[in-house]
Coordinates of C-alpha atoms and ligand atoms in Angstrom, one line a residue:
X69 CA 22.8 1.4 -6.3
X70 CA 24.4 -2.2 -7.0
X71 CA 22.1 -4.8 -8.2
X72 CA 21.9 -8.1 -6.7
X73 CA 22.6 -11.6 -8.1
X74 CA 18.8 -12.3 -8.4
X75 CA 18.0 -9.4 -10.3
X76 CA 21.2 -9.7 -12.5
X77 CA 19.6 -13.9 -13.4
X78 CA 15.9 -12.1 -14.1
X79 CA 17.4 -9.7 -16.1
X80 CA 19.5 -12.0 -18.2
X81 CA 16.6 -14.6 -18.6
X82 CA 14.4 -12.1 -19.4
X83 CA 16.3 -11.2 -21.8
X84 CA 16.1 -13.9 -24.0
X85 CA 12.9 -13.9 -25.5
X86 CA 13.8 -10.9 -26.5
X87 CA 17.0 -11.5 -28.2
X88 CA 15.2 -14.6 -29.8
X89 CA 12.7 -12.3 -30.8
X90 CA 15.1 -10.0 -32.5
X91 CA 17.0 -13.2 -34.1
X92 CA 13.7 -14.4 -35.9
X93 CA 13.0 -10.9 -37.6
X94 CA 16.7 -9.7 -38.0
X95 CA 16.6 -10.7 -41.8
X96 CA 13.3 -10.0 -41.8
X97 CA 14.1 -6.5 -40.8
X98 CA 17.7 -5.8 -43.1
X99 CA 16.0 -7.5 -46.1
X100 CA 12.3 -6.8 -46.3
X101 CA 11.9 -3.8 -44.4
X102 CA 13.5 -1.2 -46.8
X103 CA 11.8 -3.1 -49.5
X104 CA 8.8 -2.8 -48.3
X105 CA 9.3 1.1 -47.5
X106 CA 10.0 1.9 -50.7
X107 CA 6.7 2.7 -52.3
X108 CA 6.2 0.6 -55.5
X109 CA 4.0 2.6 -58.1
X110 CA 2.5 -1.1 -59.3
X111 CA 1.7 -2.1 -55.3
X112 CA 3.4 -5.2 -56.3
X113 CA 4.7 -7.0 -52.8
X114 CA 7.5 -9.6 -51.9
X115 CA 6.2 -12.8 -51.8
X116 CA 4.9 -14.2 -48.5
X117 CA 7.6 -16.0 -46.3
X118 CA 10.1 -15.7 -43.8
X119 CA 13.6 -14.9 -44.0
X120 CA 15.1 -16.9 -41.1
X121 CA 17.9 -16.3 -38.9
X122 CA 21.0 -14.1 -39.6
X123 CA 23.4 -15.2 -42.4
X124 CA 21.6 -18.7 -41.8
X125 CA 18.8 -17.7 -42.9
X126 CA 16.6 -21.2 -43.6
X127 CA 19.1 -23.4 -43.5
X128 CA 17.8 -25.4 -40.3
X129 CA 14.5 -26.0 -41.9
X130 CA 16.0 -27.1 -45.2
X131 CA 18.1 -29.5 -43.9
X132 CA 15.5 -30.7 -41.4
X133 CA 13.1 -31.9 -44.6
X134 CA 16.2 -32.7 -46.8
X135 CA 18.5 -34.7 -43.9
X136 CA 16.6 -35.7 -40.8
X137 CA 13.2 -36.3 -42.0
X138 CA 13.7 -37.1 -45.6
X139 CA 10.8 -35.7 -46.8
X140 CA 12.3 -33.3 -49.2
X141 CA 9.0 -32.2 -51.0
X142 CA 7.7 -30.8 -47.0
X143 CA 9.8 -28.2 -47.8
X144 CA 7.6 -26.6 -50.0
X145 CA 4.2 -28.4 -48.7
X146 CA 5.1 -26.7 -45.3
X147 CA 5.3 -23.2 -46.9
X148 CA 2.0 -23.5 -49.1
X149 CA 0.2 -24.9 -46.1
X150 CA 1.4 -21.8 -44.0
X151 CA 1.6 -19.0 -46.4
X152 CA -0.8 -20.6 -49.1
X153 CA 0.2 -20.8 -52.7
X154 CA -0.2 -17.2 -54.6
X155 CA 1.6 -17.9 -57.9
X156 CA 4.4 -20.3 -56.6
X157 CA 7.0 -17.9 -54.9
X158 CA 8.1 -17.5 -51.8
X159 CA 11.1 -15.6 -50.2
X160 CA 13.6 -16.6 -47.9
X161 CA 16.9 -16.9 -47.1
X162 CA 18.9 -20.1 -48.0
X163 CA 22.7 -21.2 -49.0
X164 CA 23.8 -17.3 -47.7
X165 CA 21.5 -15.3 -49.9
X166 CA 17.9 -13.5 -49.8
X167 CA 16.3 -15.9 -51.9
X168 CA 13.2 -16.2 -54.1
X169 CA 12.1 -19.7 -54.6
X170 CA 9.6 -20.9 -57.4
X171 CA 7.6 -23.8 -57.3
X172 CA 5.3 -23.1 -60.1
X173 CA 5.2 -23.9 -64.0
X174 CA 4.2 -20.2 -64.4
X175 CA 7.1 -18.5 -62.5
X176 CA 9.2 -21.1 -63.5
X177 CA 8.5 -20.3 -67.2
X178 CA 8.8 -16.8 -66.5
X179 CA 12.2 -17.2 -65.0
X180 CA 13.3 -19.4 -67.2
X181 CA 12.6 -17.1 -70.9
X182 CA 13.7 -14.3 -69.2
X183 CA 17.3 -15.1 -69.4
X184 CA 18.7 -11.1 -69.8
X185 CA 16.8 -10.5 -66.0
X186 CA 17.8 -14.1 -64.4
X187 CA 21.2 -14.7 -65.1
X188 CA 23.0 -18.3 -64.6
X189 CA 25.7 -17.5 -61.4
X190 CA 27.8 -20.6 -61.4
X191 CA 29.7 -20.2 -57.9
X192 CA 33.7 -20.4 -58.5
X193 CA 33.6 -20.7 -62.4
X194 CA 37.0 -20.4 -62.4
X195 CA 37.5 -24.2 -61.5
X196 CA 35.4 -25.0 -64.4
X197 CA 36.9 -22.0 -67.1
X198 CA 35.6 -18.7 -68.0
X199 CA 34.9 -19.8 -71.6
X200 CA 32.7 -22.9 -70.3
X201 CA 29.0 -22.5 -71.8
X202 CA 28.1 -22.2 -68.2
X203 CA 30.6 -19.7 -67.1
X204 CA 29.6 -17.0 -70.4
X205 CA 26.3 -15.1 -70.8
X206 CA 24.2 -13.3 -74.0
X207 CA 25.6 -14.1 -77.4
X208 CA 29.2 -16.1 -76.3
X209 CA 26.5 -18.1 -74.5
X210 CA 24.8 -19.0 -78.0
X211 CA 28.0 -18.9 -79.7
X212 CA 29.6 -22.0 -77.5
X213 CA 26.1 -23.8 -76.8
X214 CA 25.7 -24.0 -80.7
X215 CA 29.3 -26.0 -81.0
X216 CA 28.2 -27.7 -77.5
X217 CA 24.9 -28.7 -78.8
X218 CA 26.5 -29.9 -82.3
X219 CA 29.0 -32.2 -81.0
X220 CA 27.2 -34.0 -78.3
X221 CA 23.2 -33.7 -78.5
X222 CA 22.2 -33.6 -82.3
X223 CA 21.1 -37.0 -84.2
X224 CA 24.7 -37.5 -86.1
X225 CA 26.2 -36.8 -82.8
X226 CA 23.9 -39.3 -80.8
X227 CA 24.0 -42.3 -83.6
X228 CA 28.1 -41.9 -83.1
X229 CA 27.8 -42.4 -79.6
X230 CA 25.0 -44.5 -79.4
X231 CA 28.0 -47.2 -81.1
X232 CA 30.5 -46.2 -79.0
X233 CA 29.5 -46.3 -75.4
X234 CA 27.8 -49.6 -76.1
X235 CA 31.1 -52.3 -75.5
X236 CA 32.0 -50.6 -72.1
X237 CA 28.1 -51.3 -71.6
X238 CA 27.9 -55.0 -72.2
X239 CA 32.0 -55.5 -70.7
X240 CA 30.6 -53.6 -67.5
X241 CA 27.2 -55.7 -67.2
X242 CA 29.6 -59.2 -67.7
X243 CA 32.1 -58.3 -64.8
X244 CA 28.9 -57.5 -62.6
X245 CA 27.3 -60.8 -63.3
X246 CA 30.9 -62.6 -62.9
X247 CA 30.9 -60.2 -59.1
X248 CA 27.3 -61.4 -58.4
X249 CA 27.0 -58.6 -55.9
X250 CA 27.8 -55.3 -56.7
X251 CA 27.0 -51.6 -55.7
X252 CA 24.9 -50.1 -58.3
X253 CA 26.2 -46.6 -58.0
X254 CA 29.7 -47.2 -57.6
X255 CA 29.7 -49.5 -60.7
X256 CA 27.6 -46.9 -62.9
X257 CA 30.4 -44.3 -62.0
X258 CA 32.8 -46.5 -63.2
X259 CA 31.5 -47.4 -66.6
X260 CA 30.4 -43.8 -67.2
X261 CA 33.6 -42.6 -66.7
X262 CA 35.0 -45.1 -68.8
X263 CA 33.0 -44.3 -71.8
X264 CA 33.6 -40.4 -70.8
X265 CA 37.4 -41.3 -71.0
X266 CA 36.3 -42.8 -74.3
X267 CA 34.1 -40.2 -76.0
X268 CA 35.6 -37.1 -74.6
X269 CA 39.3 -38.2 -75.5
X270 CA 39.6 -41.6 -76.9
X271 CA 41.4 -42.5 -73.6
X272 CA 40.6 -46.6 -72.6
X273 CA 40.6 -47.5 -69.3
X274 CA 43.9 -47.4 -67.6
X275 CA 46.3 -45.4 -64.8
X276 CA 45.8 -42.2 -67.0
X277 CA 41.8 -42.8 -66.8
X278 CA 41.9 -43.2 -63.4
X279 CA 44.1 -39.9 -62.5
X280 CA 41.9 -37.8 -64.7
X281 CA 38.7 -39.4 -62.4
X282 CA 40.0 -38.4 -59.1
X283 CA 41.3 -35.0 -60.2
X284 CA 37.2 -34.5 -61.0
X285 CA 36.5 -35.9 -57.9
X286 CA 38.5 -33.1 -56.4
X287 CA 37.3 -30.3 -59.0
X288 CA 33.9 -30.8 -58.5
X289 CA 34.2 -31.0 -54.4
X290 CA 35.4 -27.5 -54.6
X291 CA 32.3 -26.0 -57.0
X292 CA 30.4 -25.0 -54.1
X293 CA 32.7 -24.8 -51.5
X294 CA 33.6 -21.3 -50.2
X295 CA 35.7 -19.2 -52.6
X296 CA 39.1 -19.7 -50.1
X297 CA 41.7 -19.5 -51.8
X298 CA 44.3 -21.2 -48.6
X299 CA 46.1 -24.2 -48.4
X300 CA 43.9 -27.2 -46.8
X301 CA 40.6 -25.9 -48.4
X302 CA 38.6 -27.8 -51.1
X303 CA 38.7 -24.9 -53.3
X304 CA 42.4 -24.7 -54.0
X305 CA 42.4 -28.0 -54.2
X306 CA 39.6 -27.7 -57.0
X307 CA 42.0 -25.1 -58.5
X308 CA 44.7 -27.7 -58.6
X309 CA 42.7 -30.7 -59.7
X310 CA 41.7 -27.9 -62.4
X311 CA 45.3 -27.0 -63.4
X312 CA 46.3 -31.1 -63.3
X313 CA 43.2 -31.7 -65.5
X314 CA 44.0 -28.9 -68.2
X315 CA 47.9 -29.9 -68.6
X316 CA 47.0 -33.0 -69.4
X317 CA 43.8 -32.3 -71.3
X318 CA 46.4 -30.2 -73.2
X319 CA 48.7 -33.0 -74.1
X320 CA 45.9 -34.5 -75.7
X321 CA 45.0 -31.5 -77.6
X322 CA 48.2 -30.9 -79.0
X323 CA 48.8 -34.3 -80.2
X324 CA 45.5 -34.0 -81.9
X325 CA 47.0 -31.3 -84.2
X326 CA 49.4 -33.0 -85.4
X327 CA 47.0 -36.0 -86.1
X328 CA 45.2 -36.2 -89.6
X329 CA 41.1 -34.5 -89.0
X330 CA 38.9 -37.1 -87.4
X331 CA 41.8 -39.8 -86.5
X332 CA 40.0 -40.3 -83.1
X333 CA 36.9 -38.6 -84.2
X334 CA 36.2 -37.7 -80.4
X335 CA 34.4 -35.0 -78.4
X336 CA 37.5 -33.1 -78.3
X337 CA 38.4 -33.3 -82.1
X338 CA 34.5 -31.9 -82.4
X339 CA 35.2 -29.5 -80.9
X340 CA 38.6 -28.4 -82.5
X341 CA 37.2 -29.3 -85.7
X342 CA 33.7 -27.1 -85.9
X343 CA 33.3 -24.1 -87.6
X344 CA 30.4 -21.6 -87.5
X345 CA 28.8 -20.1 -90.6
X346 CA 31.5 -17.8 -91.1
X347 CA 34.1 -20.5 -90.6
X348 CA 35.3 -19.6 -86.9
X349 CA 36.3 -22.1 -84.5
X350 CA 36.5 -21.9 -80.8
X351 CA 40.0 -21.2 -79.6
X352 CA 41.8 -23.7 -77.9
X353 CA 40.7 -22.0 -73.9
X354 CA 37.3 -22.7 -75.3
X355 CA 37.7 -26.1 -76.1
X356 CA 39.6 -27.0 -73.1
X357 CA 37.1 -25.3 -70.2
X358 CA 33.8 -26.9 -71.8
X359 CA 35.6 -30.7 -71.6
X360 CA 35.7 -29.8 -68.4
X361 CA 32.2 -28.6 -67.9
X362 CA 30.8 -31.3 -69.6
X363 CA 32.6 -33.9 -68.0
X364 CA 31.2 -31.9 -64.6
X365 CA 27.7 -31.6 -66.1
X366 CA 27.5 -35.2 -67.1
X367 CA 29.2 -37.5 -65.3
X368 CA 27.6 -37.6 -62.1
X369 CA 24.3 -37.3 -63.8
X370 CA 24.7 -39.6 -65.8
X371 CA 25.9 -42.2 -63.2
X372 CA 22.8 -41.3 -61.1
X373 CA 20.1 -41.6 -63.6
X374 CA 21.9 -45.2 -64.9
X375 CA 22.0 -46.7 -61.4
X376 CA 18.0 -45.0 -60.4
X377 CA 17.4 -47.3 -63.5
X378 CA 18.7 -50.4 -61.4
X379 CA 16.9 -49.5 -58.4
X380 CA 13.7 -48.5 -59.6
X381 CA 13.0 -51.6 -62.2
X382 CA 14.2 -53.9 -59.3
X383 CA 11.6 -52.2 -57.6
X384 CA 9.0 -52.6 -60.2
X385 CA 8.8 -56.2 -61.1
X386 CA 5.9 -55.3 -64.2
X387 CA 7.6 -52.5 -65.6
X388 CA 10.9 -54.8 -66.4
X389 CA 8.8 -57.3 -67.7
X390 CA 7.1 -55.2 -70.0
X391 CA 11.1 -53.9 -70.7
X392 CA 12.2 -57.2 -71.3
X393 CA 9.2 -58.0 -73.9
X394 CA 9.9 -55.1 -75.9
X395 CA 13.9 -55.5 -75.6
X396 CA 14.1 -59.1 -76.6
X397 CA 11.8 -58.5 -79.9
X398 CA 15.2 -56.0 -80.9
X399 CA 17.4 -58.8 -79.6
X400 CA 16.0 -61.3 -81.6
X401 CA 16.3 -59.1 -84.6
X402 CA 19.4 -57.8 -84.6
X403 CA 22.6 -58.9 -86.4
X404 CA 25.0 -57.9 -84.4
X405 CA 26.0 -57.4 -81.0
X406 CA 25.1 -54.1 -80.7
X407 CA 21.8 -52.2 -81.0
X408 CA 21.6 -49.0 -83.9
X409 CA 20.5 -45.4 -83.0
X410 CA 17.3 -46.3 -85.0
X411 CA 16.6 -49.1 -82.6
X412 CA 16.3 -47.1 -79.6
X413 CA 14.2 -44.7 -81.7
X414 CA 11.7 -47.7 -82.2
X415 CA 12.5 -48.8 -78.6
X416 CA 8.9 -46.5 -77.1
X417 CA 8.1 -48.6 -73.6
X418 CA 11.8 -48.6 -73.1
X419 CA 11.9 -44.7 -74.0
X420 CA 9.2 -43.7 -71.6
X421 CA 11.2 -45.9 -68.9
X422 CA 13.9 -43.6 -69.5
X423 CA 11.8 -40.2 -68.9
X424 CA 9.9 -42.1 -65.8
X425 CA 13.4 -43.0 -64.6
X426 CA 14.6 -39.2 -65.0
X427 CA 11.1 -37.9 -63.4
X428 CA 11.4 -39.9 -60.7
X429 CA 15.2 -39.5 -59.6
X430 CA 15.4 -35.7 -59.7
X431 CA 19.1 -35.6 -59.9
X432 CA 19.1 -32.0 -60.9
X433 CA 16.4 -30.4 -57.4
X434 CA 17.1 -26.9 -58.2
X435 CA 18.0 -24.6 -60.8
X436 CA 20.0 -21.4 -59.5
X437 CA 19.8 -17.8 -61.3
X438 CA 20.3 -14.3 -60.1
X439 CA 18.1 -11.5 -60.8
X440 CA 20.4 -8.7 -62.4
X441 CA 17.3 -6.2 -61.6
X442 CA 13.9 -5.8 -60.0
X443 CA 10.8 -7.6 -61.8
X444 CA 7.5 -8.1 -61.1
X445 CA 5.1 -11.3 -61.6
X446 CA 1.4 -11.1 -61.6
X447 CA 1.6 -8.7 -58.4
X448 CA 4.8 -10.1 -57.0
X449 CA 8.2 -8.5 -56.8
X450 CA 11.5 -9.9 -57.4
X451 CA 14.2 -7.6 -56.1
X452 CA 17.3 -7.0 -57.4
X453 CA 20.6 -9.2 -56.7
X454 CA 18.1 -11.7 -55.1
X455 CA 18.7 -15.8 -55.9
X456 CA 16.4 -17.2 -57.8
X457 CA 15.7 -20.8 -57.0
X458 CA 13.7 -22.6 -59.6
X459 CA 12.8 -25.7 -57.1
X460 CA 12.4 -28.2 -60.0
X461 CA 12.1 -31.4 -58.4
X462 CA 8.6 -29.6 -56.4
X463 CA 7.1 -29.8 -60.0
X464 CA 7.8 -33.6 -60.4
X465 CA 6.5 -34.3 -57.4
X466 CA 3.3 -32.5 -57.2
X467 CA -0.1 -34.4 -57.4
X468 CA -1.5 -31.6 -59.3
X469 CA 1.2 -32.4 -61.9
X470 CA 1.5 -36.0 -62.0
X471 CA -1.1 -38.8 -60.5
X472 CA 0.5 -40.7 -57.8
X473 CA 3.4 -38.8 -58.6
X474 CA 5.8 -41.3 -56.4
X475 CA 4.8 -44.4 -58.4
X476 CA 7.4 -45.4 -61.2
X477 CA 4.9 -45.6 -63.6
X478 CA 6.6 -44.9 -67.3
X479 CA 2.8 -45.8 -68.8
X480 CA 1.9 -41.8 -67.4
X481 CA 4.2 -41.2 -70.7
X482 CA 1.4 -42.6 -72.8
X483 CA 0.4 -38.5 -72.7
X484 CA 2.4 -35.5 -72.7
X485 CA 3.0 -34.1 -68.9
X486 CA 0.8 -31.0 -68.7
X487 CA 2.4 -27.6 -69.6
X488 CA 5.6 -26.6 -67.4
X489 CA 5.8 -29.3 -65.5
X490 CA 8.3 -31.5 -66.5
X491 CA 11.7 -29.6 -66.1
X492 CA 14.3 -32.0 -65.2
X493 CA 16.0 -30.4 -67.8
X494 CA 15.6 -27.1 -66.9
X495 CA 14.3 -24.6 -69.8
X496 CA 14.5 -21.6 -71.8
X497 CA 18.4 -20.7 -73.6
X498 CA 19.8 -22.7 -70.8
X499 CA 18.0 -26.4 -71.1
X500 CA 20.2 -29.3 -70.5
X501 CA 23.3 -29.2 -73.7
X502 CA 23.0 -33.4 -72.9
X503 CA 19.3 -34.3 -72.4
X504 CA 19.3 -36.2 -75.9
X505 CA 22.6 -37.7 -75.1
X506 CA 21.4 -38.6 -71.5
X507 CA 18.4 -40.3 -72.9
X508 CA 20.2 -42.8 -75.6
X509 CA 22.5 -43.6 -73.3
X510 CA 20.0 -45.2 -70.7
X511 CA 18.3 -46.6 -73.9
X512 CA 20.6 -48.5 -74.6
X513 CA 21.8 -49.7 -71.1
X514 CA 18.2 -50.9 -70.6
X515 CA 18.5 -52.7 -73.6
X516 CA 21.8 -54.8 -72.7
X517 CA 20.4 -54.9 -69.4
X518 CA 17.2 -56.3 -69.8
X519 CA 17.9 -58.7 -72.8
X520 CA 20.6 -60.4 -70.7
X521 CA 20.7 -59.8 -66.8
X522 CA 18.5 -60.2 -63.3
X523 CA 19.4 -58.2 -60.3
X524 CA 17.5 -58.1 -56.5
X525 CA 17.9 -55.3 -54.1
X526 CA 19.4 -56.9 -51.4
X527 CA 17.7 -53.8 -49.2
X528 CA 14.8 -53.3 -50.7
X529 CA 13.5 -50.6 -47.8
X530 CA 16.9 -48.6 -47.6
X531 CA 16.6 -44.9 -46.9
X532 CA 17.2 -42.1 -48.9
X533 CA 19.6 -39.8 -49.1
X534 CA 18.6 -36.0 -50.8
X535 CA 22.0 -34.5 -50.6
X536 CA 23.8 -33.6 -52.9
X537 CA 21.6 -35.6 -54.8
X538 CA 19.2 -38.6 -54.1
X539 CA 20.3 -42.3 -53.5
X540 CA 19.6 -45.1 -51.6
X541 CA 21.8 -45.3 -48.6
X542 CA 23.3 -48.7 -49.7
X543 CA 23.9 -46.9 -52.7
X544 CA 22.2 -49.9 -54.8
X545 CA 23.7 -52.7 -53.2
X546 CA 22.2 -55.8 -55.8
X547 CA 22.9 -59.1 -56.3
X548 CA 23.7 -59.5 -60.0
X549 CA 23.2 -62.8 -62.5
X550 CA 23.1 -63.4 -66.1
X551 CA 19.1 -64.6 -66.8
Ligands
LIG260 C1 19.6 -37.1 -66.2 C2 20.7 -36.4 -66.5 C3 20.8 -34.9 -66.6 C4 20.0 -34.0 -65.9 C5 18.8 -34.2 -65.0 C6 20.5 -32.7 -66.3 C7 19.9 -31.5 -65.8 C8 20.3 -30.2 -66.3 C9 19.7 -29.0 -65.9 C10 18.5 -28.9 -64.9 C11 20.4 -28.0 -66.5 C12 20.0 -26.5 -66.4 C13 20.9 -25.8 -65.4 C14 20.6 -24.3 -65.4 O1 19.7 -23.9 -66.1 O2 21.2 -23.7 -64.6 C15 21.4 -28.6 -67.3 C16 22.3 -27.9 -68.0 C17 23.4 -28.5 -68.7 N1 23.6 -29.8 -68.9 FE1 22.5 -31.3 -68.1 N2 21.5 -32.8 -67.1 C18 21.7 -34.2 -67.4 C19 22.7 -34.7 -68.2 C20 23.6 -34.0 -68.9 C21 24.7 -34.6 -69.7 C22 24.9 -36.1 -69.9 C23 25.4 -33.6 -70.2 C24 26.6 -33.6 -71.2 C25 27.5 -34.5 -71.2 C26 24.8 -32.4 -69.8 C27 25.3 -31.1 -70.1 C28 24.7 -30.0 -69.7 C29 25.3 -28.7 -70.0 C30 26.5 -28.4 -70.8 C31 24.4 -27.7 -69.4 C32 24.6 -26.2 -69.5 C33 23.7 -25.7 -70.6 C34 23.8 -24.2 -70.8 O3 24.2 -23.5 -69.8 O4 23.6 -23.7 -71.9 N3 23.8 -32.7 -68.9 N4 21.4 -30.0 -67.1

């Protein structure tokens, strides 16, 4: 019996509903099914959702808030409107893994303590070193964080660099002015890295500076990328960048040892130098693979959250005023050119600037862990070797959390945010090893800033971009004087 051209057409069309069909629940099927077989003595249940198509899993949907409509935050709104809100989980499939994702202070919390059960899964640590603080787990975790911690984010630490980063400051904010139109971003990159290159290893600005910057460039580039090791893809050439940056990260640290203690009193000789309480020292691996990592974890945002200062007090014509007030009663004041760390502890409206500034920006979106084994949440299970996304920026921009919660509004710091929901930082053994140093940094920007400069948007409407992380389009295109 042969079958004719007709019937073959019907057959094949018909066909595709059905294969469509299948698409939609494949994952649903592999993933959830045999979970949901399995007979749980607790009746605790995956959290509503839907896993999306094979290996893409919600990837189309993601992008389609985060890229096309640019209304990140829909994301989540779409899945509480369509699966309601429970405790603030829902599963899926995103960035090639069966994913939880939590939206919630509670599950956020509860992720975020439980450090044993969610584990920190840095993709490709090897580009940023297997002794980095966010390469090592449990008690080498505590043991590097505490030297971390010490030489960066604790007051004698912050008073130190308070002084140092401030002449790059005020040179930077002088050759914008002189410019009179500048891009925000790139500009804040620059002096960033300048007073990196400064703080991290007493390097100045220079041919040296500028290698070191574009071997980061590539090193970070190939964080994320897939682990393919060939020639032509970004993460060999993040494993070169990586190898470029160490020899010469290297030089520096052997030249230190033959320096006298605290010559150059830099990052690098902190961490050299420190000893625990029973007088060890990190080995010279260690000190070498967390410069790295902090140069990874802080460069970009601290570049980001220094030019979302620009844009949003350009934006907010009282709040600069009110910046300005409080900024010029310091200037006035002062004896020298630059301001003490005991100024910007005085500095409050200019402080709470700083936290609105970080709120708002949400340079950080999402916090990434791996669940090592099955757990449960108030009737909710977590299943093993699932991602954990802790959807951070969901909390900042929540009504429930924060009134008007898109208004740049630093007077909402005139009261503690309610429990849980301010997270930029993340939480638990993990929080940010920079959030103090992040914090006096912008303090005293806005302080040279204000005292001394005015700046328009010159496209006040430009559109957003979410990814990798949120900017204006223009990237902060202003027009920059002296007042
Ligand atoms: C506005 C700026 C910043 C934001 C929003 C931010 C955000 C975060 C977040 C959310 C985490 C937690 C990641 C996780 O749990 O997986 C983190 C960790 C970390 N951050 Fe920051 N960060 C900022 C600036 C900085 C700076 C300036 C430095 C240092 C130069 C820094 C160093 C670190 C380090 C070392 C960790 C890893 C901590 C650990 O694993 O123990 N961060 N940051």
């Amino acid at each position: 019996m042969s079958i004719s051209m007709g019937e073959w057409v019907t057959l094949v069309l018909g066909s595709f509903p059905l294969l469509g069909l299948l698409l939609w629940w494949w994952n649903e099927l592999w993933y959830v099914l045999p979970l949901k077989l399995r007979h749980s003595p607790t009746g605790a249940k995956l959290p509503p959702g839907h896993m999306g198509l094979p290996f893409l899993g919600e990837i189309f949907t993601f992008h389609w808030y985060f890229k096309i409509v640019r209304r990140p935050d829909d994301f989540i709104n779409a899945k509480r409107a369509k699966y309601g809100d429970g405790v603030g989980m829902y599963r899926t499939h995103l960035f090639g893994s069966p994913t939880i994702i939590a939206c919630f202070p509670g599950i956020n919390k509860f992720v975020f303590q439980s450090d044993e059960t969610f584990i920190l899964d840095w993709p490709n640590v090897d580009i940023v070193g297997a002794s980095s603080i966010v390469a090592v787990h449990g008690k080498s975790h505590t043991k590097v964080r505490s030297y971390v911690v010490s030489v960066i984010n604790r007051p004698d630490a912050l008073r130190r660099i308070s002084q140092l980063v401030q002449p790059r400051m005020v040179a930077a904010l002088e050759s914008w002015a002189l410019k009179g139109r500048v891009k925000g971003y790139h500009e804040a990159r620059k002096v960033t890295f300048e007073n990196i290159g400064k703080l991290f290893v007493s390097l100045e600005p220079g041919p040296l500076l500028d290698t070191i910057d574009n071997l980061f460039t590539g090193l970070v580039t190939g964080i994320r990328a897939h682990p393919l090791n060939i020639p032509g893809s970004a993460y060999r050439h993040a494993l070169q960048c990586r190898k470029k940056l160490e020899d010469i990260f290297r030089v520096e640290l052997e030249k230190k040892k033959t320096l006298k203690e605290g010559v150059t009193n830099d990052l690098m000789d902190g961490l050299m130098q420190i000893k625990d309480d029973e007088g060890n020292k990190l080995s010279d691996q260690e000190v070498l693979d967390n410069i790295v990592s902090l140069v990874v974890a802080g460069y970009a945002s601290t570049s980001l959250s220094t030019m979302w200062t620009l844009y949003y007090l350009a934006k907010y014509p009282d709040v600069l005023q009110k910046l300005c007030e409080e900024n010029m009663a310091i200037h006035e004041n002062k004896t020298g050119e630059f301001i003490m760390y005991e100024d910007v502890l005085k500095m409050k409206y200019t402080n709470k600037v700083v936290e609105e500034t970080i709120r708002l920006a949400n340079i950080a979106a999402f916090v990434f862990r791996l669940a090592t084994k099955e757990v449960e949440y108030k009737g909710y299970k977590i299943p093993k070797d699932w991602r954990v996304i802790v959807w951070v920026r969901y909390l900042h921009a929540n009504s429930e959390n924060f009134d008007d919660p898109m208004c740049f509004n630093p007077d909402r710091w005139n009261e503690p945010a309610k429990p849980g929901t301010y997270q930029v930082f993340g939480g638990g053994s993990r929080i940010c090893a920079g959030n103090l140093l992040v914090k006096i940094q912008l303090a005293v920007f806005l302080h040279h800033l204000s005292v001394g400069y005015k700046w328009k948007l010159v496209n006040p409407d430009a559109e957003m971009i979410y990814l990798p992380h949120p900017l204006p389009v223009d990237k902060v295109d202003i027009t920059f004087n002296k007042i």
